[in-house]
mmCIF file of C-alpha atoms in Angstrom:
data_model
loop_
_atom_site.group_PDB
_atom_site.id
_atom_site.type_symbol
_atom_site.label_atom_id
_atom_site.label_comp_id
_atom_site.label_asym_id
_atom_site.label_seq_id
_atom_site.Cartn_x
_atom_site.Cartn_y
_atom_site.Cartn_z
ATOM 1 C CA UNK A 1 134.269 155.798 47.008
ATOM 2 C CA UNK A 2 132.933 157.205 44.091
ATOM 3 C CA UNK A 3 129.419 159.095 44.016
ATOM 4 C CA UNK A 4 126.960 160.177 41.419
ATOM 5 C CA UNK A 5 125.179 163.459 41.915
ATOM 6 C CA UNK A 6 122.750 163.789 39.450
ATOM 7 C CA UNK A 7 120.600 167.322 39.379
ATOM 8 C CA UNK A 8 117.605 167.695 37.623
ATOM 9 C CA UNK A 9 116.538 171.465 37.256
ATOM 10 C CA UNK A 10 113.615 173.298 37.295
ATOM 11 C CA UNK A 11 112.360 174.690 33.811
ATOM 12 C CA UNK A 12 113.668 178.063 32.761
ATOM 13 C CA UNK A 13 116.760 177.210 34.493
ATOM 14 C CA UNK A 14 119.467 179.153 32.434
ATOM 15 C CA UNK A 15 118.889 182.529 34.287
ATOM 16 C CA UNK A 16 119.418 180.972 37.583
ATOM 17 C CA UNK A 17 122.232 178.715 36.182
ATOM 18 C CA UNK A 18 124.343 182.111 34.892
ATOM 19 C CA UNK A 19 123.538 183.582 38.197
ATOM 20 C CA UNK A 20 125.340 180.734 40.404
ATOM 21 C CA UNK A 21 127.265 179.316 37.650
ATOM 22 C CA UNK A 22 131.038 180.965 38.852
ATOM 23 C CA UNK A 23 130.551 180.017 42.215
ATOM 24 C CA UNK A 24 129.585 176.162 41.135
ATOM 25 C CA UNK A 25 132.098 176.002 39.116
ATOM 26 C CA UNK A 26 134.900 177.444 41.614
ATOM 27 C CA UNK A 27 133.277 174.000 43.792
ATOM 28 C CA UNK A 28 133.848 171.914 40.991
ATOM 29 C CA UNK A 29 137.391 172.941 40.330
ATOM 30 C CA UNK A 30 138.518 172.371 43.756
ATOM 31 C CA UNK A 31 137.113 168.712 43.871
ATOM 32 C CA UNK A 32 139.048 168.824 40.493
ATOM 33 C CA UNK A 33 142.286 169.953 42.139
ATOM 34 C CA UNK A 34 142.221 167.706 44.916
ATOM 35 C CA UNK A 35 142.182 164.677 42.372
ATOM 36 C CA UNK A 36 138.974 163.544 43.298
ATOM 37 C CA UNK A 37 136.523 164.726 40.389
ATOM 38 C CA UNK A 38 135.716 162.038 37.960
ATOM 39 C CA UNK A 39 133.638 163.669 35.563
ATOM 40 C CA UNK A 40 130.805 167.041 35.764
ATOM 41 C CA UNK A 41 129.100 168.478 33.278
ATOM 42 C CA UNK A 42 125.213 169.505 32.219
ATOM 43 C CA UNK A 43 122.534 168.169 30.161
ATOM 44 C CA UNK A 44 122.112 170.064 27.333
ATOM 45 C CA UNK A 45 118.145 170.824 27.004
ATOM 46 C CA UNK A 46 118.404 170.431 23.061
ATOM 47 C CA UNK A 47 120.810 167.891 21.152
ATOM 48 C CA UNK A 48 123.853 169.916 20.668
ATOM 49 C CA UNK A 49 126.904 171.286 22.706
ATOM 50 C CA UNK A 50 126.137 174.361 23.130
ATOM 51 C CA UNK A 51 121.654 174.666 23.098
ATOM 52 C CA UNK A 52 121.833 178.631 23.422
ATOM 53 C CA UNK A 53 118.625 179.666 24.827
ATOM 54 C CA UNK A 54 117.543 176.074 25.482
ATOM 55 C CA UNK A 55 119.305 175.472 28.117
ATOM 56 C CA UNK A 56 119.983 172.838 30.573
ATOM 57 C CA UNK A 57 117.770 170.083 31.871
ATOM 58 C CA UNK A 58 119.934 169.384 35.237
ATOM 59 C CA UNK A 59 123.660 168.029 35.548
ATOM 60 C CA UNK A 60 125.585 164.925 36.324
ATOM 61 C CA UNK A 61 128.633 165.189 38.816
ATOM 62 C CA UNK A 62 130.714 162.032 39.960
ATOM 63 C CA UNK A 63 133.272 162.892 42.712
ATOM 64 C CA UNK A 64 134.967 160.794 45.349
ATOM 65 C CA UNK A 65 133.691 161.394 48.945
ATOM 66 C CA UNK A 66 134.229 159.625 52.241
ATOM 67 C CA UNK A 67 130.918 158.604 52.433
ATOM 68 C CA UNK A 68 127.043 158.661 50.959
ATOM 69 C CA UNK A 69 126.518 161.766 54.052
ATOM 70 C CA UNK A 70 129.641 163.762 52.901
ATOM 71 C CA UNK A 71 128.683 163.770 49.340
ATOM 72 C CA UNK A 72 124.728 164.322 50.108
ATOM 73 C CA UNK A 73 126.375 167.314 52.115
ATOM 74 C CA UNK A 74 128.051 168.757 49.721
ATOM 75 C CA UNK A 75 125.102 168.349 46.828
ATOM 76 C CA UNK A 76 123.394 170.319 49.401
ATOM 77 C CA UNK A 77 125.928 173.367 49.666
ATOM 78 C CA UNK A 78 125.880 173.596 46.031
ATOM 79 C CA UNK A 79 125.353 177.449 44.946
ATOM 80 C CA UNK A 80 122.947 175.938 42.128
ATOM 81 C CA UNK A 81 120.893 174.658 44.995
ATOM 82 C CA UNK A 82 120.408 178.003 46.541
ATOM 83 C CA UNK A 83 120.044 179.666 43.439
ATOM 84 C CA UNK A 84 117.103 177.597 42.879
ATOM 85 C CA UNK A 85 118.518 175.914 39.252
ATOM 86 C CA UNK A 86 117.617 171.913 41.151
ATOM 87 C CA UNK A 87 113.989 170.707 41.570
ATOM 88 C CA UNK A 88 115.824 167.542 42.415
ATOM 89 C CA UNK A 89 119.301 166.106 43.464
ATOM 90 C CA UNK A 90 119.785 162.404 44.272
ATOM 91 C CA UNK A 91 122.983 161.671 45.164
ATOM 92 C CA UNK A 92 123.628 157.681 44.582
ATOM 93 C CA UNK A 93 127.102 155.480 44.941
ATOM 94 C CA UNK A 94 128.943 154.690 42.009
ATOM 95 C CA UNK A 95 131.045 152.406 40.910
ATOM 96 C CA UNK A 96 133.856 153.565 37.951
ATOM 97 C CA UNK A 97 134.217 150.080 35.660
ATOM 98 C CA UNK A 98 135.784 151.722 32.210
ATOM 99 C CA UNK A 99 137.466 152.828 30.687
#
């Protein structure tokens, strides 16, 4: 099943973000390489692509897991997390309609 892990991050994020940011990625990729990453990407903090000094305001991941405990475990092993970048995860079920 899929899952929805949606990250909201602290303010003042981006220094923490480029700190952990090749290590989250290299977590993303492999989901990405085993077929099972939907979609990940951030919220930009400003309304453009790429918001500079603005920042982020948290991320949006939707993988496929075994179950609501594997993906909650692996939200919590993110190197964002222990960087600091997340004041919150939630980590909800999800259910791909379209396209």
């Amino acid at each position: 099943m899929y899952y929805a892990i949606i990250s909201q991050d602290v303010e003042n994020s981006l220094p923490l973000r480029q700190s952990a940011r090749a290590d989250h990625l290299a977590r993303l990729e492999q989901l990405r390489d085993e077929g099972r990453l939907l979609l990940a990407g951030p919220y930009p903090a400003v309304d453009t692509e790429t918001p500079g000094d603005a920042g982020f305001t948290g991320s949006l991941v939707v993988a496929e897991f075994d179950s609501l405990e594997a993906a909650q475990a692996w939200a919590d092993a993110d190197p964002y997390v222990a960087a600091g970048v997340y004041e919150q995860v939630e980590v909800r079920p999800f259910k791909p309609v379209l396209p």
